[in-house]
Amino acid sequence: MKYTTFKIKRLVIIVIFAALFIVSLLIGAVKDVTIKNLLTGNELAWQIIWVSRLPRTLAVILAAAGLSVAGLIMQAISRNKFMSPSTAGATNAAGLGIIIAFILLSTQSGIIQTLFAFFFSLISTLLFTSVINHLKVRDAVYIPLIGMMYGGLISAITTLIAYRFDVMQMLQTINNGTFAKIGNFTMIYVILIPLVLAILFSSKFSIIGLGEDFSKNLGLNYNRVVFLGLVIIALVSAASYTAVGPLPFVGLIIPNMTSTFYGDNIKKTITDLMFFGADFVLLCDIISRLVIFPFEMSVSLTISIFGGIIFMIYIIIGVKRSKQTKIKKNHIISTNDKEPQVTHD
Amino acid sequence: MIQIRNIVQSYGREHVLDNISLDIKENAITALIGANGAGKSTLLGVASRLLPVISGEVLLDNINIKSIKTREVAKQIAVLKQTQSLSLKVTINELVEFGRFPHCGGRLKAEDREKIEESIRFMKLNDIRDKFIDELSGGQRQRAFIAMILAQDTKYIFLDEPLNNLDIKYSVEMMHIIRKLVRRLNKTVVVVLHDINFASAYADYIVAMKDGKIINQGSVKEIVCCDVLNNVFDHDFNIIEHDNRRVCLYYGHNSHRHGENSHIHEENKHCAKLTNSTNQQDVLSHDSTREDLKTNKNKMQEFFKFKYFADKFKSKKAASNSNAKKFS
């Protein structure tokens, strides 16, 4: 890819991000928050921005960026484009962790909840990846399928426990992904830790994405980097689940779309990926706030609709492309393709 | 210097490598040959520390490779396995940059960039350096991976079946590149080869493996002879010599024609003069086919028939292609 086109794409995504950011701040039930009022220094408008709108918008951005990064790392580790925290049981395990924290301690302290969620999520993904490695499943479609069944199992256990301890209402509340919980966003800032970690180690994750032998050849401690990746995934899943609940498809489609637009060199694309994810979820959030204005619907609903459509498109393209490459391969074997020959000495 | 000492490696109960010792010749191409499952790739993996061993040791300059930091080993030994993922959208340029990882840890310095430029130029990839590797043809892709390994700047290069999926033209090109690495850049190359004729034509030293053991090693002259190869591959070989190079005919049913060797030899020389081509590999395979057709037409037809059905089972598409080619 030419460097200039790459730069243009990066610029476009940032401009869209800025626009959505401002729009997101301006939408809400209080009519006083307008650009004009903000510029003239209207106190009420600014107060609403600081107390309500900005935390919400930041939560959207951080959750989106975090889930996108978690999905990207998951896909790099498993070398499977259909993997994400939600297709590996990480999200479901975070839910289980929160429920157990609630039953054991019955406090609502965000930090405790996040810690429990993180712990369960990490153990769950570790278990899943080691089982997958032992099974030696190579078919790209089976691994996420197994992951989804595994996630379903964890969810079922969670529901069972919730029934047993009579906390079904709690379960329903946390299972509903929304940005409408005012003032409950503190835990979302935890996502900054995995985001920074992911950027710092991005070049190692790019190499991991090329395979175990490839990484070992380049002197990379494969297992250590994979473990770090799983920690990042668990942290993101836990923090985002505690703060906003499950956001489906984000970890799945955003890395795929970034790969299409920018390529797979994680070191180069990781910031673009974060902006891209933020753009997508900001847009979905704005839509879910406008549809039944001044009320709003759950953002996970909007994400599911758009994400589902995009994911379907990707599956169709994927199937078509795999057919094409098969034909292409046969073509290469059967005919000499034209290409400048290397001169020999 | 790499020395392999009493290596044992097994998958489950079965020994894949059975007490193997080998000194790798410096500044030369060593070819590992043998039937499927003889342990060639496993030996390569063990020698390049990709695979752990059950017992024995690999010494790099007299130090056990296990006790050296993996990043340091990566500056000495580069290995290219055939299991590269091909669908990733990484440009050639980025791939070659990865090769500098052991030296710079991901942050490229001026000397790293210099090395990257050098490798890309050496492999003549400058025009296509911004292409994604999933857009490349098999030959280009293989060159891109070699460029990455060149950027890694190691003394030892291990290649696992680099000719897989390459047609004749690119296979020959790849072997020329490998020879250039040794002659010009003073690398030491160990390469697993399936086609004994490529080993015969390009290797300096051949190591023949069977059932997890090294059963013969030596120069091309010592290894490429009927007695040794018949044993290595459990197959009847017929070897002809041309311009001091030995070429194996292994297409079956040739054992009774030993007496005609000299005749074929003369005929080949004649043909080579006529066509006056520099590409021996091409001329020889072509001529031997013609010779076979002339003297043993029925046998060849049988062979083609067999191959036709084998291909048909593999893939309908490939079968129809080869069919059209062979009989047109």
XYZ file of C-alpha atoms in Angstrom:
673
model
C 0.000 0.000 0.000
C 1.292 3.437 -0.876
C 2.140 5.517 2.123
C 0.137 8.526 0.965
C -3.135 6.619 0.565
C -2.529 5.200 4.008
C -2.165 8.730 5.362
C -5.379 9.868 3.669
C -7.314 6.951 5.140
C -5.918 7.779 8.559
C -6.910 11.428 8.181
C -10.443 10.548 7.089
C -11.002 8.299 10.074
C -9.757 10.982 12.477
C -11.925 13.704 10.914
C -14.984 11.456 11.177
C -14.019 10.728 14.748
C -13.823 14.427 15.624
C -17.195 15.110 13.997
C -18.925 12.216 15.784
C -17.293 13.235 19.037
C -18.808 16.729 18.835
C -22.210 15.439 17.704
C -22.203 12.942 20.558
C -21.600 15.769 23.033
C -24.419 17.880 21.591
C -27.170 15.249 21.640
C -29.329 14.971 24.709
C -32.554 15.821 26.424
C -31.374 19.222 27.617
C -31.884 21.649 24.750
C -29.504 24.278 26.127
C -26.393 22.458 25.019
C -25.690 24.041 21.656
C -22.478 25.199 20.032
C -23.578 28.791 20.406
C -24.203 28.444 24.150
C -20.915 26.654 24.630
C -18.985 29.330 22.794
C -20.600 32.097 24.807
C -19.698 30.261 28.001
C -23.160 29.256 29.183
C -22.562 27.725 32.601
C -25.416 25.219 32.504
C -24.367 23.937 29.101
C -20.785 23.421 30.198
C -21.865 21.739 33.392
C -23.970 19.232 31.500
C -21.052 18.576 29.157
C -18.659 17.925 32.039
C -20.937 15.920 34.292
C -22.986 13.888 31.864
C -22.077 14.120 28.197
C -18.274 13.911 28.250
C -18.019 10.890 30.587
C -20.533 9.121 28.415
C -18.738 9.914 25.179
C -15.393 8.926 26.706
C -16.938 5.668 27.886
C -18.136 4.963 24.362
C -14.701 5.710 22.898
C -12.750 3.729 25.458
C -15.046 0.719 25.405
C -15.019 0.661 21.605
C -11.260 1.107 21.309
C -10.637 -1.474 24.022
C -12.921 -4.116 22.539
C -11.467 -3.538 19.075
C -7.941 -3.998 20.401
C -8.973 -7.089 22.368
C -10.518 -8.559 19.219
C -7.440 -7.722 17.182
C -5.115 -9.411 19.662
C -7.424 -12.395 19.948
C -7.373 -12.761 16.168
C -3.605 -12.406 16.043
C -3.049 -14.995 18.767
C -5.444 -17.540 17.305
C -4.607 -16.526 13.704
C -8.304 -16.709 13.049
C -10.355 -13.838 11.688
C -13.534 -15.109 13.300
C -12.266 -14.862 16.853
C -13.073 -12.164 19.383
C -13.462 -11.948 23.166
C -17.125 -12.854 22.742
C -16.389 -15.953 20.651
C -13.848 -17.257 23.160
C -15.896 -17.092 26.328
C -14.041 -14.072 27.720
C -17.109 -11.829 27.854
C -19.352 -14.513 29.326
C -16.758 -15.319 31.980
C -16.587 -11.626 32.904
C -20.362 -11.740 33.488
C -19.953 -14.819 35.670
C -17.255 -13.018 37.653
C -19.506 -10.019 38.297
C -22.402 -12.220 39.446
C -20.170 -14.176 41.805
C -18.706 -10.949 43.175
C -22.247 -9.736 43.778
C -23.288 -12.947 45.542
C -20.180 -13.191 47.707
C -19.769 -9.564 48.677
C -23.087 -8.056 47.623
C -21.293 -4.735 47.258
C -21.490 -2.808 44.035
C -17.958 -1.459 44.199
C -16.712 -1.195 40.647
C -13.141 -2.159 41.413
C -14.077 -5.412 43.129
C -16.460 -6.272 40.320
C -13.837 -5.539 37.683
C -11.220 -7.576 39.544
C -13.542 -10.576 39.746
C -14.523 -10.179 36.117
C -10.862 -9.899 35.092
C -9.874 -12.965 37.067
C -12.652 -15.132 35.643
C -12.117 -13.833 32.156
C -8.367 -14.523 32.248
C -8.774 -18.063 33.576
C -11.495 -18.741 31.040
C -9.451 -17.561 28.030
C -6.351 -19.386 29.283
C -8.375 -22.565 29.593
C -9.916 -22.096 26.178
C -6.646 -21.387 24.336
C -4.823 -24.274 25.974
C -7.654 -26.676 25.171
C -7.718 -25.439 21.572
C -3.944 -25.870 21.306
C -4.187 -29.425 22.620
C -7.055 -30.327 20.316
C -4.999 -29.078 17.378
C -8.098 -27.898 15.545
C -6.904 -26.223 12.386
C -10.184 -25.457 10.683
C -10.820 -21.731 10.972
C -14.560 -22.057 11.481
C -14.520 -24.702 14.201
C -12.558 -22.702 16.759
C -15.059 -19.826 17.097
C -17.874 -22.375 17.037
C -16.310 -24.244 19.931
C -15.699 -20.873 21.577
C -19.347 -19.877 21.241
C -20.505 -23.175 22.717
C -18.025 -22.693 25.514
C -19.320 -19.165 26.080
C -22.887 -20.475 26.053
C -21.936 -23.006 28.692
C -20.486 -20.301 30.919
C -23.598 -18.161 30.431
C -25.777 -21.112 31.353
C -23.776 -21.660 34.528
C -24.092 -17.949 35.287
C -27.866 -18.087 34.868
C -28.033 -21.213 37.009
C -26.129 -19.502 39.798
C -28.255 -16.383 39.415
C -31.441 -18.467 39.791
C -30.045 -20.336 42.764
C -29.119 -17.137 44.613
C -32.080 -15.153 43.356
C -30.142 -12.446 41.540
C -31.769 -12.746 38.121
C -32.603 -9.050 38.044
C -28.984 -8.164 38.605
C -28.004 -10.496 35.766
C -30.482 -8.857 33.423
C -29.167 -5.411 34.285
C -25.531 -6.230 33.634
C -26.320 -8.195 30.485
C -27.787 -5.126 28.859
C -25.104 -3.127 27.082
C -25.837 0.560 27.450
C -24.112 3.867 27.927
C -27.061 5.332 29.779
C -25.791 4.650 33.300
C -24.775 8.105 34.412
C -21.793 8.300 36.723
C -21.063 4.579 36.657
C -18.296 4.904 34.124
C -15.261 5.097 36.399
C -14.289 1.508 35.642
C -14.106 2.250 31.948
C -10.894 4.215 32.543
C -9.246 0.919 33.523
C -9.265 0.179 29.787
C -6.514 2.759 29.386
C -4.066 0.232 30.901
C -4.572 -2.514 28.298
C -4.696 0.113 25.528
C -1.276 1.444 26.481
C 0.084 -2.104 26.880
C -1.237 -3.053 23.462
C 0.411 -0.053 21.810
C 3.725 -0.688 23.579
C 3.840 -4.332 22.511
C 2.192 -3.866 19.124
C 5.211 -4.982 17.094
C 5.344 -8.241 19.053
C 1.660 -8.868 18.419
C 2.188 -8.332 14.681
C 4.823 -11.061 14.697
C 2.675 -13.402 16.802
C 0.020 -13.036 14.097
C 2.366 -14.681 11.608
C 2.587 -17.922 13.553
C 4.475 -19.696 16.308
C 7.408 -20.929 14.211
C 7.723 -17.518 12.645
C 7.830 -15.824 16.060
C 10.308 -18.309 17.477
C 12.546 -17.833 14.462
C 12.677 -14.117 15.239
C 13.640 -14.819 18.840
C 10.300 -13.900 20.352
C 9.161 -15.563 23.562
C 5.923 -16.808 22.051
C 4.198 -18.043 25.203
C 4.968 -14.891 27.142
C 3.551 -12.609 24.456
C 0.445 -14.791 24.137
C -0.064 -14.586 27.893
C 0.302 -10.805 27.804
C -2.261 -10.734 25.003
C -4.694 -12.792 27.080
C -4.201 -10.437 30.033
C -5.048 -7.476 27.799
C -8.146 -9.265 26.485
C -9.306 -10.164 29.992
C -8.741 -6.621 31.291
C -10.711 -5.085 28.435
C -13.535 -7.625 28.723
C -13.780 -7.129 32.476
C -13.679 -3.340 32.506
C -16.054 -2.867 29.594
C -18.479 -5.468 30.932
C -18.568 -3.855 34.358
C -19.015 -0.360 33.017
C -21.285 -0.712 29.998
C -22.198 -4.390 29.642
C -21.613 -6.569 26.603
C -21.179 -4.827 23.261
C -21.590 -7.534 20.633
C -19.700 -7.732 17.312
C -17.309 -4.836 18.048
C -14.337 -7.102 18.774
C -15.220 -9.188 15.752
C -15.946 -6.810 12.890
C -13.724 -3.828 13.706
C -10.436 -5.788 13.405
C -11.719 -7.359 10.189
C -12.622 -4.004 8.681
C -9.318 -2.476 9.749
C -7.535 -5.407 8.154
C -9.366 -4.736 4.892
C -8.685 -1.010 4.901
C -5.226 -0.819 6.468
C -3.640 -4.279 6.402
C -2.506 -6.648 9.125
C 0.626 -4.973 10.422
C -0.635 -4.389 13.953
C 2.177 -2.029 14.833
C 1.118 0.322 12.063
C -2.635 -0.047 12.316
C -3.374 -0.249 16.034
C -4.188 3.459 16.498
C -6.296 3.496 13.339
C -8.122 0.469 14.682
C -8.942 2.312 17.908
C -10.318 5.305 16.008
C -12.231 3.028 13.692
C -13.857 1.158 16.555
C -14.665 4.425 18.307
C -16.238 5.796 15.102
C -18.438 2.755 14.735
C -19.697 2.652 18.311
C -20.113 6.453 18.509
C -22.281 6.304 15.413
C -24.342 3.432 16.820
C -24.682 5.256 20.127
C -25.852 8.447 18.423
C -28.389 6.484 16.404
C -29.754 4.695 19.456
C -30.165 8.065 21.178
C -31.995 9.632 18.242
C -34.437 6.885 17.222
C -36.908 7.384 20.072
C -35.667 10.832 21.169
C -35.648 12.021 23.930
C -35.561 8.429 25.178
C -32.889 6.042 24.079
C -32.616 2.380 23.314
C -29.867 -0.021 24.318
C -26.749 0.589 22.240
C -26.081 -3.147 22.023
C -29.269 -3.422 19.983
C -28.074 -0.912 17.387
C -24.618 -2.491 17.321
C -26.173 -5.909 16.839
C -28.168 -4.736 13.833
C -25.307 -2.964 12.046
C -22.641 -5.376 13.250
C -24.687 -8.367 12.195
C -25.126 -6.986 8.684
C -21.436 -6.143 8.328
C -20.432 -9.536 9.673
C -22.708 -11.278 7.182
C -21.093 -9.307 4.363
C -17.679 -10.386 5.595
C -18.660 -14.025 5.688
C -20.020 -13.822 2.135
C -16.874 -12.053 0.893
C -14.740 -14.588 2.743
C -16.485 -17.525 1.102
C -16.223 -15.919 -2.346
C -12.559 -15.111 -1.870
C -11.645 -18.593 -0.718
C -13.274 -19.928 -3.874
C -11.335 -17.445 -5.983
C -7.975 -18.236 -4.387
C -8.565 -21.921 -5.027
C -9.108 -21.185 -8.704
C -6.128 -18.830 -8.690
C -3.895 -21.452 -7.115
C -4.801 -23.973 -9.771
C -4.104 -21.322 -12.331
C -0.631 -20.631 -10.948
C 0.214 -24.308 -10.917
C -0.995 -24.933 -14.429
C 0.424 -21.891 -16.171
C 3.574 -19.837 -15.962
C 2.632 -16.379 -14.800
C 4.443 -13.417 -16.194
C 6.869 -11.787 -13.874
C 10.363 -10.294 -14.260
C 12.861 -13.076 -13.772
C 15.693 -12.802 -11.295
C 18.979 -12.915 -13.138
C 21.368 -15.548 -11.931
C 25.109 -15.398 -11.647
C 29.603 -23.838 13.773
C 26.551 -25.988 14.440
C 27.050 -29.472 15.833
C 24.175 -31.808 16.503
C 24.905 -34.396 19.179
C 22.903 -37.567 19.868
C 19.510 -36.021 19.284
C 16.473 -38.106 20.158
C 13.016 -36.777 19.396
C 9.729 -38.600 19.368
C 6.051 -38.018 18.884
C 4.344 -40.346 21.329
C 6.125 -43.708 21.437
C 7.714 -43.579 18.033
C 11.203 -42.155 17.615
C 11.184 -39.581 14.865
C 14.847 -38.847 15.353
C 16.926 -41.703 16.668
C 20.276 -40.696 18.128
C 21.325 -38.306 15.385
C 24.705 -36.591 15.269
C 25.733 -34.249 12.508
C 28.241 -31.459 11.937
C 26.890 -28.839 9.582
C 29.431 -27.865 6.943
C 30.221 -24.161 7.023
C 29.725 -21.986 3.971
C 28.056 -24.690 1.921
C 24.633 -25.957 0.924
C 23.698 -29.064 2.849
C 20.667 -30.880 1.487
C 18.602 -33.161 3.696
C 16.989 -35.878 1.619
C 14.855 -38.880 2.418
C 11.411 -40.336 2.048
C 8.322 -38.814 3.676
C 8.442 -39.258 7.431
C 12.180 -39.881 7.491
C 12.581 -37.028 9.983
C 14.126 -34.360 7.745
C 11.833 -31.517 8.794
C 12.000 -32.585 12.423
C 15.797 -32.539 12.307
C 15.662 -29.066 10.794
C 13.249 -27.928 13.498
C 15.430 -29.347 16.245
C 18.633 -27.862 14.845
C 17.003 -24.453 14.621
C 15.558 -24.687 18.181
C 11.941 -24.550 16.989
C 11.320 -28.012 18.414
C 12.420 -29.220 21.843
C 14.417 -32.429 22.125
C 14.049 -35.405 24.430
C 17.774 -35.960 24.760
C 20.940 -34.784 23.093
C 22.075 -31.273 22.354
C 22.631 -28.789 19.579
C 25.845 -26.797 19.886
C 26.216 -23.371 18.343
C 29.914 -22.434 18.423
C 30.378 -25.054 21.150
C 27.639 -23.651 23.391
C 24.396 -25.542 23.958
C 21.718 -23.702 22.044
C 19.314 -24.025 24.982
C 21.525 -21.897 27.195
C 21.664 -19.031 24.685
C 18.998 -16.332 24.811
C 16.444 -16.906 22.091
C 16.924 -13.381 20.749
C 20.672 -14.074 20.385
C 20.040 -17.369 18.604
C 17.773 -15.486 16.210
C 20.764 -13.355 15.200
C 22.685 -16.511 14.284
C 20.131 -18.916 12.890
C 17.181 -18.162 10.654
C 14.667 -20.814 9.716
C 11.883 -20.781 7.178
C 9.196 -23.403 7.592
C 6.622 -24.207 4.970
C 3.699 -23.402 7.254
C 3.741 -19.664 6.605
C 0.362 -18.060 6.760
C -0.419 -16.748 3.320
C -3.628 -14.833 3.805
C -2.260 -12.033 5.954
C -2.315 -8.536 4.578
C 1.287 -7.600 5.268
C 3.371 -5.903 2.591
C 6.739 -7.270 1.494
C 8.337 -4.216 3.040
C 6.711 -4.882 6.408
C 7.609 -8.555 6.236
C 11.261 -7.727 5.653
C 11.102 -5.244 8.532
C 10.030 -8.107 10.812
C 13.341 -9.748 9.971
C 15.145 -7.016 11.888
C 13.237 -7.774 15.083
C 16.021 -9.764 16.801
C 18.366 -6.822 16.265
C 16.183 -3.853 17.063
C 13.166 -5.241 18.958
C 10.664 -3.468 16.726
C 12.193 0.021 16.678
C 14.074 0.388 13.418
C 17.367 2.260 13.477
C 19.315 3.604 10.513
C 21.419 0.450 10.183
C 18.271 -1.681 10.228
C 16.761 0.332 7.398
C 19.993 -0.045 5.445
C 19.885 -3.810 5.896
C 16.230 -3.902 4.812
C 17.025 -1.944 1.643
C 19.942 -4.253 0.949
C 17.874 -7.423 1.271
C 15.052 -6.062 -0.867
C 17.522 -5.077 -3.547
C 19.324 -8.408 -3.344
C 16.075 -10.283 -3.884
C 14.985 -7.833 -6.616
C 11.728 -6.983 -4.869
C 11.941 -3.213 -5.080
C 9.166 -2.822 -7.652
C 6.649 -4.846 -5.676
C 7.679 -3.994 -2.128
C 4.335 -2.357 -1.316
C 2.286 -5.366 -2.407
C 0.585 -7.553 0.168
C 2.009 -11.063 0.431
C -1.397 -12.579 -0.264
C -1.346 -10.888 -3.686
C 1.942 -12.467 -4.753
C 2.650 -15.503 -6.885
C 4.334 -18.473 -5.250
C 7.773 -17.521 -6.533
C 7.514 -13.902 -5.420
C 6.242 -14.906 -2.011
C 9.129 -17.289 -1.482
C 11.552 -14.521 -2.482
C 9.882 -12.161 -0.025
C 10.381 -14.632 2.828
C 14.016 -15.148 1.822
C 14.434 -11.356 1.841
C 13.103 -11.307 5.390
C 15.612 -13.940 6.422
C 18.387 -11.971 4.734
C 17.386 -8.919 6.756
C 17.631 -11.088 9.852
C 21.321 -11.196 8.928
C 22.157 -14.643 10.261
C 25.075 -16.860 9.408
C 22.946 -19.977 9.229
C 19.841 -20.332 7.116
C 17.570 -23.354 7.419
C 14.937 -23.867 4.758
C 12.208 -26.470 4.960
C 11.160 -27.540 1.471
C 11.547 -24.123 -0.173
C 10.502 -25.570 -3.538
C 7.060 -26.677 -2.390
C 4.331 -25.391 -4.704
C 6.837 -23.817 -7.066
C 6.900 -24.787 -10.705
C 10.136 -25.650 -12.499
C 11.118 -22.116 -13.427
C 10.724 -20.752 -9.887
C 12.290 -23.832 -8.337
C 15.427 -23.348 -10.402
C 15.371 -19.639 -9.604
C 15.072 -20.395 -5.890
C 18.017 -22.810 -5.969
C 20.111 -20.212 -7.795
C 19.252 -17.716 -5.089
C 20.232 -20.183 -2.394
C 23.533 -20.796 -4.139
C 24.089 -17.051 -4.364
C 23.509 -16.757 -0.604
C 26.333 -19.214 0.000
C 28.788 -18.081 -2.651
C 28.327 -14.319 -2.373
C 27.143 -13.700 1.176
C 29.060 -16.580 2.801
C 25.981 -18.048 4.429
C 25.646 -21.627 5.562
C 22.442 -23.131 4.224
C 20.699 -26.334 5.245
C 17.777 -27.189 3.038
C 15.206 -29.990 3.046
C 14.597 -31.077 -0.529
C 12.095 -33.495 -1.922
C 13.479 -33.671 -5.409
C 16.759 -35.546 -5.400
C 17.690 -33.952 -8.717
C 17.704 -30.478 -7.209
C 19.899 -31.748 -4.395
C 22.191 -33.351 -6.914
C 22.466 -30.226 -9.019
C 22.872 -27.596 -6.323
C 23.962 -29.066 -2.988
C 27.565 -29.236 -1.866
C 26.826 -31.881 0.662
C 23.973 -34.328 1.017
C 22.650 -35.936 4.175
C 20.387 -38.910 3.525
C 17.883 -39.861 6.204
C 15.710 -42.905 6.688
C 13.478 -43.876 9.609
C 14.863 -41.153 11.869
C 18.483 -42.022 11.251
C 21.185 -40.573 9.052
C 22.130 -43.476 6.856
C 24.545 -41.726 4.516
C 26.233 -38.396 4.167
C 28.787 -37.055 1.786
C 29.363 -35.132 -1.387
C 26.988 -35.368 -4.335
C 29.291 -37.931 -5.973
C 29.149 -40.135 -2.903
C 25.404 -39.992 -2.333
C 23.861 -39.747 -5.783
C 24.546 -43.285 -6.901
C 22.140 -46.153 -7.366
C 23.143 -48.229 -4.354
C 22.738 -45.417 -1.839
C 19.552 -43.928 -3.235
C 17.833 -47.280 -3.744
C 18.336 -47.846 -0.055
C 17.297 -44.328 1.023
C 14.076 -44.193 -0.928
C 13.297 -47.924 -1.249
C 12.913 -47.413 -4.931
C 14.828 -48.341 -8.057
C 16.938 -45.496 -9.322
C 18.572 -45.031 -12.647
C 21.269 -42.394 -12.717
C 22.731 -40.725 -15.740
C 25.592 -38.302 -15.851
C 25.723 -35.156 -17.873
C 28.383 -32.446 -17.767
C 29.639 -33.828 -14.453
C 26.153 -33.613 -12.987
C 24.154 -36.612 -12.004
C 20.481 -36.835 -12.764
C 18.174 -39.454 -11.353
C 15.445 -41.105 -13.304
C 13.054 -42.539 -10.826
C 9.881 -42.917 -12.814
C 9.785 -46.661 -12.314
C 10.349 -49.759 -14.484
C 13.816 -48.629 -15.475
C 15.916 -51.231 -13.722
C 16.163 -53.508 -16.728
C 17.638 -50.707 -18.806
C 20.895 -50.362 -16.927
C 22.776 -51.563 -19.955
C 21.473 -48.712 -22.053
C 22.923 -46.064 -19.794
C 25.862 -45.260 -22.009
C 23.580 -44.997 -24.951
C 21.307 -42.512 -23.196
C 24.322 -40.605 -22.054
C 25.608 -40.173 -25.609
C 22.184 -39.252 -26.871
C 21.802 -36.598 -24.195
C 25.118 -35.002 -24.994
C 24.105 -34.801 -28.573
C 20.805 -33.164 -27.737
C 22.390 -30.709 -25.366
C 24.702 -29.571 -28.115
C 21.865 -29.233 -30.528
C 19.664 -27.108 -28.306
C 22.660 -25.249 -26.925
C 20.725 -24.301 -23.844
C 22.198 -23.242 -20.549
C 19.399 -24.593 -18.492
C 20.461 -28.167 -17.958
C 17.640 -29.096 -15.720
C 15.208 -28.281 -18.428
C 17.085 -29.964 -21.253
C 17.687 -33.127 -19.323
C 14.190 -33.691 -18.138
C 12.962 -32.955 -21.605
C 15.383 -35.310 -23.274
C 14.974 -38.142 -20.898
C 11.251 -37.962 -21.465
C 11.772 -38.125 -25.197
C 14.219 -40.988 -24.796
C 11.808 -42.889 -22.669
C 9.056 -42.326 -25.134
C 11.246 -43.602 -27.930
C 12.500 -46.742 -26.260
C 9.746 -47.514 -23.893
C 6.635 -45.974 -25.239
C 4.207 -48.357 -23.630
C 5.705 -47.960 -20.195
C 5.495 -44.198 -20.413
C 1.909 -44.340 -21.528
C 1.166 -46.485 -18.547
C 2.878 -43.962 -16.353
C 0.913 -41.091 -17.773
C -2.253 -43.063 -17.379
C -1.455 -43.699 -13.756
C -0.539 -40.079 -13.211
C -3.700 -39.007 -14.941
C -5.852 -40.975 -12.543
C -3.841 -39.873 -9.553
C -4.303 -36.269 -10.598
C -7.952 -36.810 -11.227
C -8.381 -37.902 -7.664
C -6.486 -34.881 -6.395
C -8.515 -32.300 -8.211
C -10.699 -32.315 -11.239
C -9.376 -28.987 -12.390
C -5.715 -29.939 -12.169
C -6.461 -33.213 -13.878
C -8.145 -31.643 -16.854
C -5.287 -29.199 -17.237
C -2.546 -31.800 -17.161
C -4.558 -33.991 -19.431
C -4.909 -31.274 -22.006
C -1.231 -30.465 -21.759
C 0.042 -33.993 -21.977
C -2.032 -35.148 -24.865
C -2.084 -32.012 -26.967
